[in-house]
Short mmCIF file of C-alpha atoms and ligand atoms in Angstrom, two decimals:
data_model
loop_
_atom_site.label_atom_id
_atom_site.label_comp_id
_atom_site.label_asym_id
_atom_site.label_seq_id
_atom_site.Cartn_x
_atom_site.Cartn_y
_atom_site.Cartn_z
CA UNK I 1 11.32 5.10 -78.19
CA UNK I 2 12.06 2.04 -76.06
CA UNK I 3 16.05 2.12 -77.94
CA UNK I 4 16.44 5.31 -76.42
CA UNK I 5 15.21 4.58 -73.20
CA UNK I 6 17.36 1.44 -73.04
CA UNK I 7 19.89 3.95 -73.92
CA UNK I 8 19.53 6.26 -71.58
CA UNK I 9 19.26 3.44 -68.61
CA UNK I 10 22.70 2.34 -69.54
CA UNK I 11 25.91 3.42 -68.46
CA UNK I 12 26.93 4.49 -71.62
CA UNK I 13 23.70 6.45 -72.18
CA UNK I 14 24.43 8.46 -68.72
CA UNK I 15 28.39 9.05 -69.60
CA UNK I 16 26.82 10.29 -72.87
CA UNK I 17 24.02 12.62 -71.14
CA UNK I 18 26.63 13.58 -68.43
CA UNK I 19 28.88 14.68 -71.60
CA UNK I 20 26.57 16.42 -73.72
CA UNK I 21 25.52 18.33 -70.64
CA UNK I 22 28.97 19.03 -69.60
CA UNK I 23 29.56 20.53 -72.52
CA UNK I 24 26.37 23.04 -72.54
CA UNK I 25 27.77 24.32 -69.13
CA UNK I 26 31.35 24.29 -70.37
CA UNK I 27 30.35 26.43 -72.81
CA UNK I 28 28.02 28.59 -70.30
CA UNK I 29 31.26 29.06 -68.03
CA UNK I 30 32.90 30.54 -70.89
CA UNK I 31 30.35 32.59 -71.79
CA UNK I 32 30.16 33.98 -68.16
CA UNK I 33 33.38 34.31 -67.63
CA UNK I 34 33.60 36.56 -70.84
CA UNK I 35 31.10 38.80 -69.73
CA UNK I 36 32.02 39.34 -66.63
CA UNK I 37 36.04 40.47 -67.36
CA UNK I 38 34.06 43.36 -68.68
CA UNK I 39 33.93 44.52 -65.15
CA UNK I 40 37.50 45.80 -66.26
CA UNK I 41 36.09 48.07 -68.73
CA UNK I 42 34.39 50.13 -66.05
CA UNK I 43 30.68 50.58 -64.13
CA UNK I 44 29.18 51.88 -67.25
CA UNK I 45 30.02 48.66 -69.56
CA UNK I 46 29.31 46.05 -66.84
CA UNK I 47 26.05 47.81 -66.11
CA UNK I 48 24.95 47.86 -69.93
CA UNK I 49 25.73 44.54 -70.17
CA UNK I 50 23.64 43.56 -67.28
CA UNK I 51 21.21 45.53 -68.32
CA UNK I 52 21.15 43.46 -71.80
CA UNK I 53 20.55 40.15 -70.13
CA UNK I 54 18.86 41.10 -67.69
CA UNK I 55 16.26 42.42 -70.44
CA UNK I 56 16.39 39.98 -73.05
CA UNK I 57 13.65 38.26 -73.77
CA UNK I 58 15.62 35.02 -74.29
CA UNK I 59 16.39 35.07 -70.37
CA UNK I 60 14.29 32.69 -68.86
CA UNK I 61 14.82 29.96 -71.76
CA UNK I 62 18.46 30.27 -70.95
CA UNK I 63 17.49 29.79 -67.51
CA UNK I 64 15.59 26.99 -67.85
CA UNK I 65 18.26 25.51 -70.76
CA UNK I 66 21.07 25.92 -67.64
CA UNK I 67 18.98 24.73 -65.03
CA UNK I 68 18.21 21.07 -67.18
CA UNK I 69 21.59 21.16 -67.93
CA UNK I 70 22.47 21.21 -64.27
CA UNK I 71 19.69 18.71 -63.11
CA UNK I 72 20.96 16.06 -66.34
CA UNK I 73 24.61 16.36 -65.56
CA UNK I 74 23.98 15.55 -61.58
CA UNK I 75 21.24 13.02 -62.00
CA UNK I 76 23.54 11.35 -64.42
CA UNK I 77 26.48 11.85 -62.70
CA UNK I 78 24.46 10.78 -59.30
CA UNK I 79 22.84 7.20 -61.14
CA UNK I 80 26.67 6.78 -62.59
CA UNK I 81 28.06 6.62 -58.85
CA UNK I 82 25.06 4.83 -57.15
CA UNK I 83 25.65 2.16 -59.79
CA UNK I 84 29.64 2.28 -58.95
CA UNK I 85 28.81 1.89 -55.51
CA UNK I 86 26.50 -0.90 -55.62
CA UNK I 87 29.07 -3.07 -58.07
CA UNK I 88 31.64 -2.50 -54.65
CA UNK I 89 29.20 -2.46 -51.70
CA UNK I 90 32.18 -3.44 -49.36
CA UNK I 91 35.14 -1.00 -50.83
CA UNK I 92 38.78 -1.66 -50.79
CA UNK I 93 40.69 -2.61 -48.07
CA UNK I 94 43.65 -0.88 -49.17
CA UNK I 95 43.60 2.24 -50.78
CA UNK I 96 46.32 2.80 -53.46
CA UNK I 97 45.56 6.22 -54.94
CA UNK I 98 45.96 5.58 -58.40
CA UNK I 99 45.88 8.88 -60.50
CA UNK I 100 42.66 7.62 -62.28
CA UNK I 101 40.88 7.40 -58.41
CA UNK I 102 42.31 10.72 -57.43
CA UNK I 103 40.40 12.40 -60.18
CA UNK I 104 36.95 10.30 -59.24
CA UNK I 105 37.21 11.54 -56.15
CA UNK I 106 38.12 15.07 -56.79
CA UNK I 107 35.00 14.78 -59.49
CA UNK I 108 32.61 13.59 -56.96
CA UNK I 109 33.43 16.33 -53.64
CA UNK I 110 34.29 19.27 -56.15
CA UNK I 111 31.18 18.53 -58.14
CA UNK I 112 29.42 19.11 -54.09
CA UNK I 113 31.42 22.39 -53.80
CA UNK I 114 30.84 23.77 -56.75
CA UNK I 115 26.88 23.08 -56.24
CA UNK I 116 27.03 24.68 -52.93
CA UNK I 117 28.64 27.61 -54.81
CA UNK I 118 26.03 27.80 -57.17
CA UNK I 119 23.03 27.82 -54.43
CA UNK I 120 25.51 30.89 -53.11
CA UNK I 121 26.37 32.97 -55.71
CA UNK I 122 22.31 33.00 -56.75
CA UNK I 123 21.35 33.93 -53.69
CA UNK I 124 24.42 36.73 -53.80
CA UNK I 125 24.36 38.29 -56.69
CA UNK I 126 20.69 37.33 -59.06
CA UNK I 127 18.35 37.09 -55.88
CA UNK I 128 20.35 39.58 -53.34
CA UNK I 129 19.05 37.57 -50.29
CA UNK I 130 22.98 36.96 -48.96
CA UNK I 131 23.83 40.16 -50.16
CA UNK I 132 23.75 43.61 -47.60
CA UNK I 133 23.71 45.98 -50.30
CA UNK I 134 21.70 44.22 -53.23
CA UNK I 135 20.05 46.79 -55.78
CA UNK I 136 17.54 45.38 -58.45
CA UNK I 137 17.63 46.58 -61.83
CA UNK I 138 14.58 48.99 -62.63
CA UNK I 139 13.10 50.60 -65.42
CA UNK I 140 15.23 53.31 -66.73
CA UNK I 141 11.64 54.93 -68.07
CA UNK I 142 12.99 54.55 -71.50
CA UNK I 143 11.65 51.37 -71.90
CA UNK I 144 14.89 50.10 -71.17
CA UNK I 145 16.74 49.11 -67.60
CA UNK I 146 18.95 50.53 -65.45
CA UNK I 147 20.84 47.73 -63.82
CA UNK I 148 23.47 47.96 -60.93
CA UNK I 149 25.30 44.81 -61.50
CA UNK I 150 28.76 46.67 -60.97
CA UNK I 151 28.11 47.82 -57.53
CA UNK I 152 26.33 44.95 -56.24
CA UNK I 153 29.44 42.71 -57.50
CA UNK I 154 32.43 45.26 -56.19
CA UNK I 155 30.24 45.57 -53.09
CA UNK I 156 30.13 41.71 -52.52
CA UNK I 157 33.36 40.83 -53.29
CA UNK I 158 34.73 43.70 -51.13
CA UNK I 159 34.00 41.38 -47.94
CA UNK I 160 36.98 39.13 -47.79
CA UNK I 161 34.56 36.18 -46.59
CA UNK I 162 32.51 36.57 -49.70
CA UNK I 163 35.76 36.93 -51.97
CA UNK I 164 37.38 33.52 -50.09
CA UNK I 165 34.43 31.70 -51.14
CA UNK I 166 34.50 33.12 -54.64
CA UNK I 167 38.21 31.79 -54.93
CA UNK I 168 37.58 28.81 -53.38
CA UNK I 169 34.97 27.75 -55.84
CA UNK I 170 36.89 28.87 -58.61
CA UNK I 171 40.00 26.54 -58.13
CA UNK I 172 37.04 23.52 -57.17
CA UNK I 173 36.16 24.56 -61.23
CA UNK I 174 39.22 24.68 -62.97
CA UNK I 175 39.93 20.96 -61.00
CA UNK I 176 36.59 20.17 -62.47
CA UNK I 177 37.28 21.08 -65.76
CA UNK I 178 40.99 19.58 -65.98
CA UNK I 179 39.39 16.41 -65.45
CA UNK I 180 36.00 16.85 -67.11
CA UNK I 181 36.87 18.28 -70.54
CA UNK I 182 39.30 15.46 -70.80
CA UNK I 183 36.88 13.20 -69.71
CA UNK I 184 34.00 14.49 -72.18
CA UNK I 185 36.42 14.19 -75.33
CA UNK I 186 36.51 10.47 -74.36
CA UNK I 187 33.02 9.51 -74.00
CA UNK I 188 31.88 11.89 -77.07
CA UNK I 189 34.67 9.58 -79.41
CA UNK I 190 38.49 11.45 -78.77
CA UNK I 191 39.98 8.55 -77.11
CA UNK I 192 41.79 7.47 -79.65
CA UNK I 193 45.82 7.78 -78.59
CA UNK I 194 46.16 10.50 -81.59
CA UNK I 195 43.86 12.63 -79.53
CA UNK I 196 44.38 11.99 -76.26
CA UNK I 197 47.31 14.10 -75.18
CA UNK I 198 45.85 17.20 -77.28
CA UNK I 199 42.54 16.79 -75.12
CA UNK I 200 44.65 16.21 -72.20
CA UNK I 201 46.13 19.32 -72.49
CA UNK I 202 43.23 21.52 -74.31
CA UNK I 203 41.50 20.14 -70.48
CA UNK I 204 44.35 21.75 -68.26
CA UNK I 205 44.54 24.92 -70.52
CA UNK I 206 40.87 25.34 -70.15
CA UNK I 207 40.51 24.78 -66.67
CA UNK I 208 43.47 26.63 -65.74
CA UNK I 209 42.19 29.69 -68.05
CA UNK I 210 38.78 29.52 -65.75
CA UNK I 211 40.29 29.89 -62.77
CA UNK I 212 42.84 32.55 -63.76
CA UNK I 213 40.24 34.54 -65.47
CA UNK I 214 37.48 34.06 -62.60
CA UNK I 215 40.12 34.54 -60.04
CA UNK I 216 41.57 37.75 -61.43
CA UNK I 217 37.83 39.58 -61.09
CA UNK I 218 37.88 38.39 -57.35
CA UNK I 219 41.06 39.91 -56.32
CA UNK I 220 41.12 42.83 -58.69
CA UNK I 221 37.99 44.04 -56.26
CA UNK I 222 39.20 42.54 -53.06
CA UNK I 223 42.66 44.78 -53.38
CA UNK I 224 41.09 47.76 -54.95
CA UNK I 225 42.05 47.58 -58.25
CA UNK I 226 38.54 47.71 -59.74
CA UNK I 227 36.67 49.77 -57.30
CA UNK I 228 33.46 52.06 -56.84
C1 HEM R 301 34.40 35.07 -60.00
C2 HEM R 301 33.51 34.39 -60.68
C3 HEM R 301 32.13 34.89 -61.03
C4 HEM R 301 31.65 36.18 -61.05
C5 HEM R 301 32.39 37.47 -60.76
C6 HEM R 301 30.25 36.11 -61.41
C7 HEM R 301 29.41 37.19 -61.54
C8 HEM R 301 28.05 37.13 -61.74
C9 HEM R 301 27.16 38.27 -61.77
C10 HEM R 301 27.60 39.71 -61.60
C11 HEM R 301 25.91 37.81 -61.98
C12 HEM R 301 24.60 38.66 -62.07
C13 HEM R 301 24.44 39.10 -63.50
C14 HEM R 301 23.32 40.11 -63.66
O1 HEM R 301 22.97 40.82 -62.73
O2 HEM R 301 22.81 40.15 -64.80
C15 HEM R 301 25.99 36.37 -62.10
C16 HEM R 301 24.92 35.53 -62.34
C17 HEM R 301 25.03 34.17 -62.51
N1 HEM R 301 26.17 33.42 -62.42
FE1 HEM R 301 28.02 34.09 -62.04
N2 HEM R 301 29.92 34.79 -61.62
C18 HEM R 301 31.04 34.01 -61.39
C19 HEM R 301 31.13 32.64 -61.50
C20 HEM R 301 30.09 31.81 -61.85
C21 HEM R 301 30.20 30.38 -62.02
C22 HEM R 301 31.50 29.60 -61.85
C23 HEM R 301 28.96 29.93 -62.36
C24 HEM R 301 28.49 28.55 -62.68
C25 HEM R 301 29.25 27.48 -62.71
C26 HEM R 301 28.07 31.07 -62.39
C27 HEM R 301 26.72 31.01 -62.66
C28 HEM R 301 25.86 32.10 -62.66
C29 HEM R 301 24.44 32.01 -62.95
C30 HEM R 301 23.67 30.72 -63.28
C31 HEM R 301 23.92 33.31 -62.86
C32 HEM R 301 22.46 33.74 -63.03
C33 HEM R 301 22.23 34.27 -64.42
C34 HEM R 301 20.76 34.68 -64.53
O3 HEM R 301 19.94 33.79 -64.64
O4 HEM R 301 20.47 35.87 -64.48
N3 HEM R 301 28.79 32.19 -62.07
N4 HEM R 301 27.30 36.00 -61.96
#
């Protein structure tokens, strides 16, 4: 086991963790974002669907897949910069903002935002505590649960505030991902020239799609088109 501990202590080892992980929570952003443009399809639809998750009894090994997911891609992502930082204790002078720098940087602070988001949105819509009008799901006495995802999410995304954040976060992602999928390709072997421009642009598409898609659910509520 010491060759994969070596491995895992070296740079190459975290880009490779931070990749692998990226990926698992590329895919989970998908996933979510999937599910929840069923909120288009009406209360009763959203609220099975919630109801689904909600009582699967897969839920908390998702939730505790995510949440190492999370904790690998920052702690990797966090040893990966310390180390950066350390090689250039003194920085540059001059800073030329190269393209490649621009993208660090906008890894590094959007990474921030989007963890603030996620500490948010938990708190908004799975625990309720930032949430006025949060409603639990409960047993239907069927065996089965009644869930009020729906109103809970037109609710909080009626306050402008809530919807701003929502927005916000979701153009920190799709910058994320533009960079990140591209990134990921590379360190997981795509970096050959053949491949590059296809993952360039498979990285905008993607990110772009996130943010259009995650966006539209935001201001659909916010200007009434989906509504109680
Ligand atoms: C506009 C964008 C988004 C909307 C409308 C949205 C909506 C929701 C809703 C309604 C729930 C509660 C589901 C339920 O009650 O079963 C939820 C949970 C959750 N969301 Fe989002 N979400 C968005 C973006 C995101 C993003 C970008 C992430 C992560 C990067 C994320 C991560 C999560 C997680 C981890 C949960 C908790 C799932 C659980 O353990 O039950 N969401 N979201």
């Amino acid at each position: 086991m010491t060759w994969l501990k070596q491995f895992l202590g070296s740079n190459i080892g975290l880009k490779v963790v931070m990749a692998l992980s990226g990926l698992g929570l590329f895919g989970f952003v998908i996933a979510h974002m999937l599910g929840n443009l069923q909120v288009f399809l009406g209360a009763d639809k959203f609220n099975a669907y919630a109801a689904m998750m909600q009582g699967n009894s897969l839920l908390w090994v998702a939730r505790i897949g995510l949440l190492s997911m999370v904790l690998a891609h920052m702690g990797s992502a966090g040893v990966l910069v310390l180390r950066s930082n350390k090689a250039r204790p003194v920085g540059y002078k001059k800073h030329t903002f190269l393209s490649g720098s621009y993208a660090v940087r906008t890894m590094r602070y959007g990474g921030l935002v989007l963890l603030a988001f996620i500490v948010y949105h938990l708190l908004h819509l799975t625990v309720g505590s930032a949430h006025g009008e949060f409603r639990h799901c409960m047993s239907d006495g069927d065996g089965g649960l009644q869930c009020f995802a729906f109103e809970n999410l037109v609710k909080g995304l009626s306050n402008p505030a809530a919807a701003g954040a929502y927005i916000v976060a979701q153009l920190a992602l799709g910058l994320h991902l533009a960079h990140g999928v591209w990134s990921l390709c590379r360190t997981l072997g795509l970096g050959n020239p053949r491949y590059d421009a296809l993952a360039r642009k498979a990285a905008l598409f993607f990110g772009a799609l996130i943010t259009a898609g995650n966006c539209s659910i935001a201001i659909a509520i916010l200007t009434g088109l989906v509504h109680l």
